[in-house]
Amino acid sequence: QVQLVESGGGLVQAGGSLRLSCEASGRTFSSYAMGWFRQAPGKERDFVASISWSRTYYADSVKGRFTISRDNAKNTVYLQMNSLKPEDTAVYYCAAGLTVTGRVPREDFEFGSWGQGTQVTVSS
């Protein structure tokens, strides 16, 4: 199992940008699929984006605004969030899962390790 620590959350005005980071422990980071999920107050946790090797997958709600990337040398995955909207307000979680041939994971059950979350608040 891998340990994950998110950072980079905060308060931003609508239309602004934030970059979240998630640093992972372990020496096999490059072999993991990585994902970002979010949970708004009173709502279920939702998929945001994931990356497996160099392939990415995004929720429709963030396509064109968010970009997921990874730096295997730094054991870190990033989520660049642009054109933020108040509805993006949530706790954002980083997750790690096993890579699967032919598929970029996007379901909760495909990720076995989770971070503690970082709060993102977008004001209108």
PDB file of C-alpha atoms in Angstrom:
ATOM      1  CA  GLN A   1       0.000   0.000   0.000  1.00  0.00           C
ATOM      2  CA  VAL A   2       1.184   3.490  -0.751  1.00  0.00           C
ATOM      3  CA  GLN A   3       0.919   6.539   1.519  1.00  0.00           C
ATOM      4  CA  LEU A   4      -0.460   9.695  -0.077  1.00  0.00           C
ATOM      5  CA  VAL A   5      -0.287  13.301   1.086  1.00  0.00           C
ATOM      6  CA  GLU A   6      -2.184  16.055  -0.722  1.00  0.00           C
ATOM      7  CA  SER A   7      -1.389  19.756  -0.664  1.00  0.00           C
ATOM      8  CA  GLY A   8      -2.254  22.922  -2.542  1.00  0.00           C
ATOM      9  CA  GLY A   9      -5.856  23.461  -1.575  1.00  0.00           C
ATOM     10  CA  GLY A  10      -7.197  26.820  -0.510  1.00  0.00           C
ATOM     11  CA  LEU A  11      -9.628  29.640  -1.163  1.00  0.00           C
ATOM     12  CA  VAL A  12      -9.843  31.147  -4.641  1.00  0.00           C
ATOM     13  CA  GLN A  13     -12.270  33.372  -6.501  1.00  0.00           C
ATOM     14  CA  ALA A  14     -14.362  32.055  -9.347  1.00  0.00           C
ATOM     15  CA  GLY A  15     -12.341  32.038 -12.556  1.00  0.00           C
ATOM     16  CA  GLY A  16      -9.103  31.519 -10.681  1.00  0.00           C
ATOM     17  CA  SER A  17      -6.662  28.613 -10.639  1.00  0.00           C
ATOM     18  CA  LEU A  18      -5.153  26.209  -8.155  1.00  0.00           C
ATOM     19  CA  ARG A  19      -2.708  23.337  -8.465  1.00  0.00           C
ATOM     20  CA  LEU A  20      -3.072  20.378  -6.169  1.00  0.00           C
ATOM     21  CA  SER A  21      -0.171  18.064  -5.469  1.00  0.00           C
ATOM     22  CA  CYS A  22      -0.132  14.548  -4.109  1.00  0.00           C
ATOM     23  CA  GLU A  23       3.128  13.009  -3.008  1.00  0.00           C
ATOM     24  CA  ALA A  24       3.323   9.245  -2.679  1.00  0.00           C
ATOM     25  CA  SER A  25       5.643   7.077  -0.658  1.00  0.00           C
ATOM     26  CA  GLY A  26       7.283   3.979  -2.049  1.00  0.00           C
ATOM     27  CA  ARG A  27       9.571   3.057  -4.876  1.00  0.00           C
ATOM     28  CA  THR A  28       7.007   1.801  -7.378  1.00  0.00           C
ATOM     29  CA  PHE A  29       5.044   5.007  -7.915  1.00  0.00           C
ATOM     30  CA  SER A  30       5.345   4.823 -11.684  1.00  0.00           C
ATOM     31  CA  SER A  31       3.464   1.526 -11.733  1.00  0.00           C
ATOM     32  CA  TYR A  32       0.378   2.971 -10.025  1.00  0.00           C
ATOM     33  CA  ALA A  33      -2.611   4.521 -11.657  1.00  0.00           C
ATOM     34  CA  MET A  34      -3.378   7.791  -9.871  1.00  0.00           C
ATOM     35  CA  GLY A  35      -6.661   9.571  -9.501  1.00  0.00           C
ATOM     36  CA  TRP A  36      -8.345  12.607  -8.013  1.00  0.00           C
ATOM     37  CA  PHE A  37     -11.800  12.514  -6.486  1.00  0.00           C
ATOM     38  CA  ARG A  38     -13.805  15.168  -4.666  1.00  0.00           C
ATOM     39  CA  GLN A  39     -16.568  15.320  -2.124  1.00  0.00           C
ATOM     40  CA  ALA A  40     -18.765  18.341  -1.562  1.00  0.00           C
ATOM     41  CA  PRO A  41     -20.687  18.782   1.704  1.00  0.00           C
ATOM     42  CA  GLY A  42     -23.687  16.478   1.860  1.00  0.00           C
ATOM     43  CA  LYS A  43     -22.782  14.750  -1.406  1.00  0.00           C
ATOM     44  CA  GLU A  44     -21.126  11.527  -2.432  1.00  0.00           C
ATOM     45  CA  ARG A  45     -17.511  11.360  -3.479  1.00  0.00           C
ATOM     46  CA  ASP A  46     -17.157  11.927  -7.228  1.00  0.00           C
ATOM     47  CA  PHE A  47     -14.469  11.053  -9.728  1.00  0.00           C
ATOM     48  CA  VAL A  48     -12.514  13.999 -11.141  1.00  0.00           C
ATOM     49  CA  ALA A  49      -9.561  12.718 -13.149  1.00  0.00           C
ATOM     50  CA  SER A  50      -7.110   9.840 -13.415  1.00  0.00           C
ATOM     51  CA  ILE A  51      -3.875   8.945 -15.108  1.00  0.00           C
ATOM     52  CA  SER A  52      -2.414   5.557 -15.942  1.00  0.00           C
ATOM     53  CA  TRP A  53       1.015   5.584 -17.525  1.00  0.00           C
ATOM     54  CA  SER A  54       0.477   8.536 -19.919  1.00  0.00           C
ATOM     55  CA  ARG A  55      -3.252   8.022 -20.522  1.00  0.00           C
ATOM     56  CA  THR A  56      -5.732  10.313 -18.817  1.00  0.00           C
ATOM     57  CA  TYR A  57      -9.454  10.337 -18.180  1.00  0.00           C
ATOM     58  CA  TYR A  58     -11.667  13.175 -16.940  1.00  0.00           C
ATOM     59  CA  ALA A  59     -15.127  13.693 -15.592  1.00  0.00           C
ATOM     60  CA  ASP A  60     -17.269  15.652 -18.034  1.00  0.00           C
ATOM     61  CA  SER A  61     -17.681  18.423 -15.485  1.00  0.00           C
ATOM     62  CA  VAL A  62     -13.967  19.262 -15.513  1.00  0.00           C
ATOM     63  CA  LYS A  63     -12.932  18.514 -19.101  1.00  0.00           C
ATOM     64  CA  GLY A  64     -11.118  21.436 -20.636  1.00  0.00           C
ATOM     65  CA  ARG A  65     -10.554  23.088 -17.250  1.00  0.00           C
ATOM     66  CA  PHE A  66      -8.564  20.557 -15.201  1.00  0.00           C
ATOM     67  CA  THR A  67      -5.371  18.746 -16.147  1.00  0.00           C
ATOM     68  CA  ILE A  68      -3.904  15.750 -14.356  1.00  0.00           C
ATOM     69  CA  SER A  69      -0.195  15.024 -14.691  1.00  0.00           C
ATOM     70  CA  ARG A  70       2.516  13.128 -12.889  1.00  0.00           C
ATOM     71  CA  ASP A  71       6.228  13.383 -12.209  1.00  0.00           C
ATOM     72  CA  ASN A  72       7.486   9.882 -11.497  1.00  0.00           C
ATOM     73  CA  ALA A  73      10.899  11.190 -10.455  1.00  0.00           C
ATOM     74  CA  LYS A  74       9.196  13.119  -7.648  1.00  0.00           C
ATOM     75  CA  ASN A  75       6.561  10.488  -6.835  1.00  0.00           C
ATOM     76  CA  THR A  76       3.976  13.199  -7.319  1.00  0.00           C
ATOM     77  CA  VAL A  77       0.709  13.601  -9.187  1.00  0.00           C
ATOM     78  CA  TYR A  78      -0.767  17.020  -9.873  1.00  0.00           C
ATOM     79  CA  LEU A  79      -4.177  18.434 -10.629  1.00  0.00           C
ATOM     80  CA  GLN A  80      -4.068  21.810 -12.354  1.00  0.00           C
ATOM     81  CA  MET A  81      -7.451  23.456 -11.966  1.00  0.00           C
ATOM     82  CA  ASN A  82      -8.295  26.463 -14.113  1.00  0.00           C
ATOM     83  CA  SER A  83     -11.472  28.488 -14.594  1.00  0.00           C
ATOM     84  CA  LEU A  84     -12.687  27.360 -11.210  1.00  0.00           C
ATOM     85  CA  LYS A  85     -16.375  27.573 -10.401  1.00  0.00           C
ATOM     86  CA  PRO A  86     -18.183  27.678  -7.043  1.00  0.00           C
ATOM     87  CA  GLU A  87     -19.485  24.177  -7.771  1.00  0.00           C
ATOM     88  CA  ASP A  88     -15.887  22.927  -7.719  1.00  0.00           C
ATOM     89  CA  THR A  89     -15.838  23.561  -3.972  1.00  0.00           C
ATOM     90  CA  ALA A  90     -15.102  20.268  -2.238  1.00  0.00           C
ATOM     91  CA  VAL A  91     -12.530  18.232  -0.384  1.00  0.00           C
ATOM     92  CA  TYR A  92     -10.215  16.784  -3.018  1.00  0.00           C
ATOM     93  CA  TYR A  93      -8.724  13.340  -2.492  1.00  0.00           C
ATOM     94  CA  CYS A  94      -5.787  11.710  -4.181  1.00  0.00           C
ATOM     95  CA  ALA A  95      -5.921   7.962  -4.781  1.00  0.00           C
ATOM     96  CA  ALA A  96      -3.622   5.233  -6.039  1.00  0.00           C
ATOM     97  CA  GLY A  97      -4.599   2.021  -7.741  1.00  0.00           C
ATOM     98  CA  LEU A  98      -3.215  -0.780  -9.823  1.00  0.00           C
ATOM     99  CA  THR A  99      -2.817  -0.246 -13.518  1.00  0.00           C
ATOM    100  CA  VAL A 100      -5.115  -2.272 -15.744  1.00  0.00           C
ATOM    101  CA  THR A 101      -4.305  -2.982 -19.343  1.00  0.00           C
ATOM    102  CA  GLY A 102      -6.543  -1.047 -21.678  1.00  0.00           C
ATOM    103  CA  ARG A 103      -8.326   1.017 -19.055  1.00  0.00           C
ATOM    104  CA  VAL A 104      -7.719   4.173 -17.094  1.00  0.00           C
ATOM    105  CA  PRO A 105      -9.307   3.566 -13.659  1.00  0.00           C
ATOM    106  CA  ARG A 106     -12.144   5.860 -12.656  1.00  0.00           C
ATOM    107  CA  GLU A 107     -14.241   4.035 -10.072  1.00  0.00           C
ATOM    108  CA  ASP A 108     -13.739   4.197  -6.300  1.00  0.00           C
ATOM    109  CA  PHE A 109     -13.181   0.467  -6.011  1.00  0.00           C
ATOM    110  CA  GLU A 110     -10.291   0.595  -8.482  1.00  0.00           C
ATOM    111  CA  PHE A 111      -8.209   2.616  -6.035  1.00  0.00           C
ATOM    112  CA  GLY A 112      -6.817   1.000  -2.900  1.00  0.00           C
ATOM    113  CA  SER A 113      -4.946   3.869  -1.252  1.00  0.00           C
ATOM    114  CA  TRP A 114      -6.318   7.300  -0.397  1.00  0.00           C
ATOM    115  CA  GLY A 115      -4.955  10.549   0.945  1.00  0.00           C
ATOM    116  CA  GLN A 116      -6.462  12.597   3.743  1.00  0.00           C
ATOM    117  CA  GLY A 117      -7.903  15.225   1.431  1.00  0.00           C
ATOM    118  CA  THR A 118      -7.363  18.930   0.855  1.00  0.00           C
ATOM    119  CA  GLN A 119     -10.086  21.584   0.905  1.00  0.00           C
ATOM    120  CA  VAL A 120     -10.753  23.675  -2.184  1.00  0.00           C
ATOM    121  CA  THR A 121     -13.174  26.555  -1.800  1.00  0.00           C
ATOM    122  CA  VAL A 122     -14.224  28.694  -4.759  1.00  0.00           C
ATOM    123  CA  SER A 123     -16.016  31.925  -3.939  1.00  0.00           C
ATOM    124  CA  SER A 124     -18.447  33.584  -6.310  1.00  0.00           C
TER     125      SER A 124
END
